[in-house]
Short mmCIF file of C-alpha atoms in Angstrom, two decimals:
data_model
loop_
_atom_site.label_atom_id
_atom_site.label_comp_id
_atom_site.label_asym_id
_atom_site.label_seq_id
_atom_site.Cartn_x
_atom_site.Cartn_y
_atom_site.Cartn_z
CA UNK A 1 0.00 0.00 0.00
CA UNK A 2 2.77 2.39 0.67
CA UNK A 3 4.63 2.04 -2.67
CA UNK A 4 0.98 2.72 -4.27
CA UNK A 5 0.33 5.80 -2.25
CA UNK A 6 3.86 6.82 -3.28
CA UNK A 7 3.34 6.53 -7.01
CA UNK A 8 0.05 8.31 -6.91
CA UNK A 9 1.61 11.28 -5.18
CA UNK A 10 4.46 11.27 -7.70
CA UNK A 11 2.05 11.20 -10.21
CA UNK A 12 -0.22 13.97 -8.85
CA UNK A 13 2.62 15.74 -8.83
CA UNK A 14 3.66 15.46 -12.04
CA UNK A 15 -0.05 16.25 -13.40
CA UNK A 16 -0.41 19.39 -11.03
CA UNK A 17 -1.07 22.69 -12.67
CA UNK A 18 1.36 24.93 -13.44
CA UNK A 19 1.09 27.90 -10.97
CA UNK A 20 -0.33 30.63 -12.90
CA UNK A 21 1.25 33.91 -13.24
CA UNK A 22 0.93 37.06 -11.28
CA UNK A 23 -1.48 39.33 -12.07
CA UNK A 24 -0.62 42.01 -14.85
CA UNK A 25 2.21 39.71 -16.13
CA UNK A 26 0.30 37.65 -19.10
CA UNK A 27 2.11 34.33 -19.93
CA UNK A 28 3.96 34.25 -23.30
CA UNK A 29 5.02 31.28 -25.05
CA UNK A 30 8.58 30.74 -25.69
CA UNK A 31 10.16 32.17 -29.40
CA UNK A 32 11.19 29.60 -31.01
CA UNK A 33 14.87 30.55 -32.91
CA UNK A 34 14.83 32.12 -36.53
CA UNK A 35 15.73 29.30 -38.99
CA UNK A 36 19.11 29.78 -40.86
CA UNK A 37 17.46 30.06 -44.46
CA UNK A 38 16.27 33.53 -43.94
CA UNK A 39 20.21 34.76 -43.09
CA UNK A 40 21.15 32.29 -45.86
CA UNK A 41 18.46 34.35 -48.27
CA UNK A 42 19.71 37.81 -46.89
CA UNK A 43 23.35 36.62 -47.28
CA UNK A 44 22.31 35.66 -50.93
CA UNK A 45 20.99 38.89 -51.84
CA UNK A 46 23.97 40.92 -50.36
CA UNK A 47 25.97 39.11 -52.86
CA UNK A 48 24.06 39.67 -55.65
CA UNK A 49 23.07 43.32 -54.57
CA UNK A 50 25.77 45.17 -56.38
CA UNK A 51 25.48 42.76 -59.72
CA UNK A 52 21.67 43.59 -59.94
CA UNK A 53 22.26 47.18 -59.31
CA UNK A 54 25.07 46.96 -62.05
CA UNK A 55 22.54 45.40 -64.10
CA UNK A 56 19.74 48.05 -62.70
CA UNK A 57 21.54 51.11 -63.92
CA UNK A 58 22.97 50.06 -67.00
CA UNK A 59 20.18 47.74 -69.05
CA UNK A 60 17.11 47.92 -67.11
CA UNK A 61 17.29 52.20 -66.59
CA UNK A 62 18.55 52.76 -70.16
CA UNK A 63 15.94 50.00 -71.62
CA UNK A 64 13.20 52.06 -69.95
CA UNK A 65 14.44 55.23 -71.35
CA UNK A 66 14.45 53.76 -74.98
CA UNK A 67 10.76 52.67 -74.14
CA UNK A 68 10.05 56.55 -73.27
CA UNK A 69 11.63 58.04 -76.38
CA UNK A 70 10.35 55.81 -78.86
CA UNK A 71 6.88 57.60 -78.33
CA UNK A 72 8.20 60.81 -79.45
CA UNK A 73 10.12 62.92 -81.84
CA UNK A 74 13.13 63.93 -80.88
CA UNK A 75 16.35 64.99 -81.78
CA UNK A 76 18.31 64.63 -78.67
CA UNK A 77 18.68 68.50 -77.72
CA UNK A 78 15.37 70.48 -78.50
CA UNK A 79 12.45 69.59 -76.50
CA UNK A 80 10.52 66.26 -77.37
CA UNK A 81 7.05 66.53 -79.39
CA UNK A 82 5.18 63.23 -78.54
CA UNK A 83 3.62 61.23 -81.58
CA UNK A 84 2.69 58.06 -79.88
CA UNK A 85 3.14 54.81 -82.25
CA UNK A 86 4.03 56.83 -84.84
CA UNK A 87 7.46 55.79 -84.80
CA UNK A 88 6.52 51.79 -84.72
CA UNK A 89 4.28 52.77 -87.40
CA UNK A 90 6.85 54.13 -89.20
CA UNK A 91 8.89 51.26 -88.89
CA UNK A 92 6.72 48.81 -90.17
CA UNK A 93 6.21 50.37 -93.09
CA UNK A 94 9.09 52.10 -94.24
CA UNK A 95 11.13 50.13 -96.99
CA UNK A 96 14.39 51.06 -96.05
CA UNK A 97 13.48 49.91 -92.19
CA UNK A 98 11.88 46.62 -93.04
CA UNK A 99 14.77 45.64 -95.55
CA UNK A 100 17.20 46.02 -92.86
CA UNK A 101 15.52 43.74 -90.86
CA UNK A 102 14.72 41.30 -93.99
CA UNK A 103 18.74 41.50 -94.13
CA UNK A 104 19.34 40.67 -90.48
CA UNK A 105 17.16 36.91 -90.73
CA UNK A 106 18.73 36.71 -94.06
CA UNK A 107 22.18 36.41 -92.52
CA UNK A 108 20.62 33.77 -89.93
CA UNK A 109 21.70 31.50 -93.34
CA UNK A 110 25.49 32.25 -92.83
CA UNK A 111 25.72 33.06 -89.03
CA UNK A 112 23.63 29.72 -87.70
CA UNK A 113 22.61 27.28 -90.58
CA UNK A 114 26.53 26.94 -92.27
CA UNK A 115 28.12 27.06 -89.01
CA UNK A 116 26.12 24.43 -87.19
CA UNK A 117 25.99 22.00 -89.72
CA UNK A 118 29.54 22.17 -91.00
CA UNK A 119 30.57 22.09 -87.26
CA UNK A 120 28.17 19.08 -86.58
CA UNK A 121 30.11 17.24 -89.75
CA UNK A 122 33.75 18.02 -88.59
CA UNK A 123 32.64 17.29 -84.80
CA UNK A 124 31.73 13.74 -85.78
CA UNK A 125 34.62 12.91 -88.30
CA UNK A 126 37.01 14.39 -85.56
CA UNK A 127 35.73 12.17 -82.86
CA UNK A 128 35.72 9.40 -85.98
CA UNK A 129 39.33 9.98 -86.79
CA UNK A 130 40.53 9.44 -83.02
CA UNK A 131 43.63 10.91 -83.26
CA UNK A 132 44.61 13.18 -80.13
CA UNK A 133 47.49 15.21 -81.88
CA UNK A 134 44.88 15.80 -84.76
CA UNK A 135 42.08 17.08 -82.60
CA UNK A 136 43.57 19.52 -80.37
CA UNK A 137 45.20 21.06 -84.03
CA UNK A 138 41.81 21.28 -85.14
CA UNK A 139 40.24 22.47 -82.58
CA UNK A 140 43.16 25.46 -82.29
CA UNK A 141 42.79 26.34 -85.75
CA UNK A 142 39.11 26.62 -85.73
CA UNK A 143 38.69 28.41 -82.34
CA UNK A 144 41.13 31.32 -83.03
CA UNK A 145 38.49 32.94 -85.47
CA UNK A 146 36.09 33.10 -82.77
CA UNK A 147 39.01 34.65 -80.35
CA UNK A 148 39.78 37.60 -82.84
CA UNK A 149 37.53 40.98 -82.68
CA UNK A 150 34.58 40.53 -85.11
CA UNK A 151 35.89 44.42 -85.85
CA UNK A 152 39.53 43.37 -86.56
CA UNK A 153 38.02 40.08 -88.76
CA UNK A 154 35.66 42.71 -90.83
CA UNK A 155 38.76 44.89 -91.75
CA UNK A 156 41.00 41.61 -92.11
CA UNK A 157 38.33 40.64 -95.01
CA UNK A 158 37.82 43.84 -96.15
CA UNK A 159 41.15 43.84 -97.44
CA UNK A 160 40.55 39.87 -98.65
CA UNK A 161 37.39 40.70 -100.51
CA UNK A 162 39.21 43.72 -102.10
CA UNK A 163 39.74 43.95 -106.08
CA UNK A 164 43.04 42.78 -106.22
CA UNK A 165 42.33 41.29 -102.58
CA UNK A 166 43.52 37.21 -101.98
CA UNK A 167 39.90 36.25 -102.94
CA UNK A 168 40.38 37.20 -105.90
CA UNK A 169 43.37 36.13 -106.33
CA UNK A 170 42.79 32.66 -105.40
CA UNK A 171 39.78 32.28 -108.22
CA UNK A 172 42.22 33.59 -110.72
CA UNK A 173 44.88 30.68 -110.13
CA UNK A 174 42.40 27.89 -109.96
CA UNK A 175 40.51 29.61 -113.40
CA UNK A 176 37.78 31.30 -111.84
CA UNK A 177 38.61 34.84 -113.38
CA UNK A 178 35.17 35.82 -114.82
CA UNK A 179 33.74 35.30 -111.09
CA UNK A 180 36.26 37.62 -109.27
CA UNK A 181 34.75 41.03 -108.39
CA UNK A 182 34.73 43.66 -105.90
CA UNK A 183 32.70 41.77 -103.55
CA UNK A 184 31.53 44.80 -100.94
CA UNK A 185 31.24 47.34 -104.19
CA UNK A 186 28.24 44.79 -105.88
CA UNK A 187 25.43 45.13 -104.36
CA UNK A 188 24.09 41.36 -105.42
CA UNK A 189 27.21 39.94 -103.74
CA UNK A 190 28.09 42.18 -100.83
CA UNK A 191 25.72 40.72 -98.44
CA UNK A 192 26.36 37.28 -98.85
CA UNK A 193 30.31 38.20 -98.60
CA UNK A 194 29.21 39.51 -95.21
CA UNK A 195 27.93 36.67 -94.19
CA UNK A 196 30.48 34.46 -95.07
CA UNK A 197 32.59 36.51 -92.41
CA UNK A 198 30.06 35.59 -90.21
CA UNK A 199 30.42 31.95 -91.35
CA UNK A 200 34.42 31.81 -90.44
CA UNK A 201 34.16 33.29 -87.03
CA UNK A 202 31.10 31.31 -85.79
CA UNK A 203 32.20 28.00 -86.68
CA UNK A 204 35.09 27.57 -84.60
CA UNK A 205 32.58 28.36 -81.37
CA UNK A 206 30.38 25.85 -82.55
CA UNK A 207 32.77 23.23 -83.67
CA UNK A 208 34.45 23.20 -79.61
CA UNK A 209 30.77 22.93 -78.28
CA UNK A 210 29.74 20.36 -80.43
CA UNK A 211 32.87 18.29 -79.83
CA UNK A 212 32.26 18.88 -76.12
CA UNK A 213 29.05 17.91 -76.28
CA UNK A 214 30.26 14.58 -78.50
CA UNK A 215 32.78 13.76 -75.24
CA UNK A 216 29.63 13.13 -72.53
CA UNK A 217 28.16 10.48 -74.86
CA UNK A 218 28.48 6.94 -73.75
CA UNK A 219 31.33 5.59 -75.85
CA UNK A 220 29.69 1.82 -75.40
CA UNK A 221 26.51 3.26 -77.38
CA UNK A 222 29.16 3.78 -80.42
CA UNK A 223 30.98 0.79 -79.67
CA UNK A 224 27.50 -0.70 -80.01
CA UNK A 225 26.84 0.79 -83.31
CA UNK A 226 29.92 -0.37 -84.85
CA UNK A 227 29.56 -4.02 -83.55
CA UNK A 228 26.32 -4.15 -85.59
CA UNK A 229 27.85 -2.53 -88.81
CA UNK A 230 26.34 1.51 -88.51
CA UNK A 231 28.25 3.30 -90.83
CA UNK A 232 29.59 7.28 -90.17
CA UNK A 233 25.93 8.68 -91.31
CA UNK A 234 23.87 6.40 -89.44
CA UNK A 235 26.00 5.90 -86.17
CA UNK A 236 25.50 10.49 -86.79
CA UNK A 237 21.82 10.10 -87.66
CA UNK A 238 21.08 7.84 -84.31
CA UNK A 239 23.57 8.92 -81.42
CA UNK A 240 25.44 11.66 -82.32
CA UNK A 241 22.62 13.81 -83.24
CA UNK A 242 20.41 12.88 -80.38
CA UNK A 243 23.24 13.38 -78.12
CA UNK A 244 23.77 16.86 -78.97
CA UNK A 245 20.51 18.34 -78.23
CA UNK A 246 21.39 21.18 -75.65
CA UNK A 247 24.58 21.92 -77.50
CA UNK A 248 22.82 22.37 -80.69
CA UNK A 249 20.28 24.35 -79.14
CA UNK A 250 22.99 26.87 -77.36
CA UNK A 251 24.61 27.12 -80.64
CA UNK A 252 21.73 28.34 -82.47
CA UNK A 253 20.63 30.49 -79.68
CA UNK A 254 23.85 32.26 -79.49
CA UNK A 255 24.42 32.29 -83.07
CA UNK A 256 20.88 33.67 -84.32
CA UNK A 257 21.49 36.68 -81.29
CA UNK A 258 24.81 37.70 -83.13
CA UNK A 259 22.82 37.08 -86.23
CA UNK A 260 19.87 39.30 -85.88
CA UNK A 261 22.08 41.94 -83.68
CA UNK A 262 24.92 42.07 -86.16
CA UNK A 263 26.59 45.74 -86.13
CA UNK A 264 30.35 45.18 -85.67
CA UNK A 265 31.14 43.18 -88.55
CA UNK A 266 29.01 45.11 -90.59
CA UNK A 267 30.24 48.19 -89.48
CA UNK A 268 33.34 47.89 -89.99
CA UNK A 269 33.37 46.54 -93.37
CA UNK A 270 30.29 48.06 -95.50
CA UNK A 271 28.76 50.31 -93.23
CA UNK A 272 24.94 49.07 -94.98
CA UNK A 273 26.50 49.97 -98.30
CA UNK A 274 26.74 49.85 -101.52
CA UNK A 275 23.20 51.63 -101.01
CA UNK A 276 21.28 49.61 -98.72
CA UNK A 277 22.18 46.48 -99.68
CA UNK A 278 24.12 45.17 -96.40
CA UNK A 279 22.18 47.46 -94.08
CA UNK A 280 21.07 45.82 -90.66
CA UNK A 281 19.03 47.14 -87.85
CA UNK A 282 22.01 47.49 -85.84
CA UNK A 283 23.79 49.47 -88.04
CA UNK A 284 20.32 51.28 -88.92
CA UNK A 285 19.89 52.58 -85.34
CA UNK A 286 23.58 54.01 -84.95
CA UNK A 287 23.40 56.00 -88.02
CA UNK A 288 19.47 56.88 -87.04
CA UNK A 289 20.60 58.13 -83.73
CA UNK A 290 23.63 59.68 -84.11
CA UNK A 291 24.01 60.47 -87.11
CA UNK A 292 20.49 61.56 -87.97
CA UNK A 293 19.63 62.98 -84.49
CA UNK A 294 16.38 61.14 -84.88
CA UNK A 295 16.35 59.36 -81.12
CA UNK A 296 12.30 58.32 -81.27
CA UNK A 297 12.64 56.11 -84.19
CA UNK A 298 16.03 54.55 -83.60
CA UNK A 299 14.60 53.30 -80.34
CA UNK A 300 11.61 51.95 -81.86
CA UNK A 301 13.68 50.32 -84.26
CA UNK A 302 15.63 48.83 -81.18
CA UNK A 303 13.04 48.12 -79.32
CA UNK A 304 11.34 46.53 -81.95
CA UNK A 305 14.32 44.44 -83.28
CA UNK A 306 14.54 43.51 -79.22
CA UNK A 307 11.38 42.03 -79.86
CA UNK A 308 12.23 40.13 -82.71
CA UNK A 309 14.70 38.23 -81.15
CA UNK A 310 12.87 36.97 -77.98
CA UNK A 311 9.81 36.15 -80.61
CA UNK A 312 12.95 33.65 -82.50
CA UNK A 313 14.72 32.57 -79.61
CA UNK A 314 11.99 31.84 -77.44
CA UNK A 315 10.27 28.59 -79.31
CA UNK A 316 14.04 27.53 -79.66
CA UNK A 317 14.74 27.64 -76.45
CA UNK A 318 11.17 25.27 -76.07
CA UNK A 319 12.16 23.10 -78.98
CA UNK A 320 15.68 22.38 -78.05
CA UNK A 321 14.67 21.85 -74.39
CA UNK A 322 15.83 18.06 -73.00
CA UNK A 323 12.49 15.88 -72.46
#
C-alpha cells in the first residue's frame, strides 16, 4: 500500500497545474529561434546586390528610357514633341526599315545554318578519326576565329574581298577569273560576302561545343553501333545527333542573337552599303541616332528588333529543351 500511495503522489505531482502567473504579467510562449534560411536568403541577396544594381543602372534604366523616347520625336537637344506609335508605325512600313531587318534573318543563313551544320560534320569525323594530336590542331585552328575581334576580322576581309584582294586572287589561279569582283562594291554579292565573315568566325565556337558535347556520350553506345555494322551517317543520324541536343540548341541560340544583332562586322566593313544592300538594324539605329539625331525612331527600331529576337529565340529555347 505504501509504494501505491507513493506513485500516486508522484504522479499527482507530475499532473499538477502549473502555478499561474501574477497578475498584470500575461504568460507568453517561448520564441522559437529564426531558422538559418532567412540569413542564408539575406546573405544571398547581399551578394548579388551590387550585380543587380550593375545590371539596374545600365540595361534595365537605359531599356526604360528607350521605351520613353520611342513615343516621341526627338532629336536629342530640343524639346521632345510626342507622336505616340508613330514611330513603330513608321517602322513597319518604311522600306528602307523593313529591308534592314529582312537583311538581319537573311544572314541567320550564314551566321547559324553553315556554321552548325559544317561544325556538326567536322565534330563527328574528328571524334571518328581518333587521333589526339589531330584534334587539339583542329580544334586550335578553328577556335582562333572566334578569339579575334569581329571588328579586326571585318577589316582583315575587307582587305581579302578587295579587287586585287587574296579572294580574288585565289579564283584567278584555280581559273575562276570571270567570277572575281569587288565583292563589298556589288550590291548582289556584298551581303552574302558579309555573311560568309560571319560563317568563319562562328564556326570555330560551334565546332568546340559540339565536340564537347560529343565527349559526354556513352562511348559503349558507339561501340554498339559499330559491332552491328552503322556506318559514319547512321551511327551520326542515331547517337550523335540525339546526343547533342542542348549543345545544338545553345549554338543556335547564341548564333541567331549575333545574327539578328549584327553591327560590328558590318560596321566595320560596309557600313549598310553599296546603297542599302548590307544594311542591318544594328547598323540602322547608330546612323538613325547619331548620325540623324532622330532618337524616337532609332529606339523603336531597337526596341522593336529587341522584340524580334525573344519572338525567335523563345520557341528555340522550347524546342531544343531536353524531355
Amino acid at each position: 500500500m505504501s509504494s501505491l500511495d507513493g506513485s500516486s503522489g508522484l504522479l499527482q505531482g507530475l499532473t499538477r497545474p502549473a502555478p499561474a502567473a501574477p497578475a498584470g504579467q500575461e504568460q507568453t510562449p517561448e520564441r522559437a529561434p529564426r531558422p538559418r534560411r532567412r540569413r542564408k536568403n539575406w546573405a544571398g541577396w547581399l551578394f548579388a546586390a551590387p550585380a543587380a544594381l550593375m545590371y539596374a543602372v545600365f540595361v534595365l534604366r537605359p531599356l526604360a528610357a528607350s521605351i520613353q523616347y520611342s513615343f516621341y520625336d526627338w532629336d536629342g537637344i530640343t524639346p521632345a514633341t510626342f507622336v505616340g506609335l508613330e514611330n513603330y508605325v513608321r517602322v513597319f512600313t518604311d522600306p528602307q526599315l523593313l529591308s534592314s531587318i529582312w537583311h538581319a534573318f537573311f544572314l541567320i543563313i550564314f551566321f547559324t545554318v553553315v556554321p552548325v551544320t559544317v561544325a556538326l560534320l567536322v565534330a563527328g569525323l574528328i571524334r571518328e578519326l581518333r587521333s589526339k594530336g589531330l584534334g587539339r590542331l583542329a580544334q586550335t585552328l578553328l577556335f582562333i576565329p572566334y578569339v579575334i575581334p569581329a571588328a579586326a576580322a571585318a577589316i582583315a576581309w575587307s582587305w581579302m574581298y578587295a579587287t586585287t584582294g587574296a579572294v580574288n586572287q585565289l579564283l584567278s589561279v584555280v581559273g575562276l577569273e570571270a567570277v572575281t569582283r569587288a565583292w563589298f562594291g556589288d550590291p548582289a554579292w556584298a551581303l552574302p560576302a558579309v555573311g560568309l565573315i560571319g560563317t568563319w568566325i562562328n564556326l570555330g565556337f560551334c565546332t568546340i561545343l559540339l565536340m564537347s558535347g560529343i565527349g559526354k556520350i556513352d562511348t559503349s553506345l558507339y561501340e554498339a553501333a559499330k559491332l552491328d555494322g552503322a556506318g559514319f551517317f547512321q551511327t551520326f543520324r542515331a547517337i550523335t545527333l540525339p546526343g547533342l541536343r542542348q549543345e545544338i540548341g545553345v549554338c543556335v541560340t547564341i548564333t541567331i542573337i549575333a545574327a539578328l544583332a549584327s553591327f560590328d562586322i558590318v560596321f566595320m566593313s560596309t557600313q549598310g552599303g553599296p546603297g542599302y544592300s548590307t544594311m542591318v538594324p544594328g547598323v540602322q539605329v547608330y546612323q538613325l541616332g547619331f548620325t540623324e539625331s532622330r532618337i524616337g525612331l532609332a529606339s523603336a527600331l531597337a526596341l522593336v528588333l529587341s522584340a524580334l529576337v525573344l519572338a525567335v529565340i523563345l520557341p528555340l529555347q522550347k524546342l531544343f529543351r531536353e524531355k
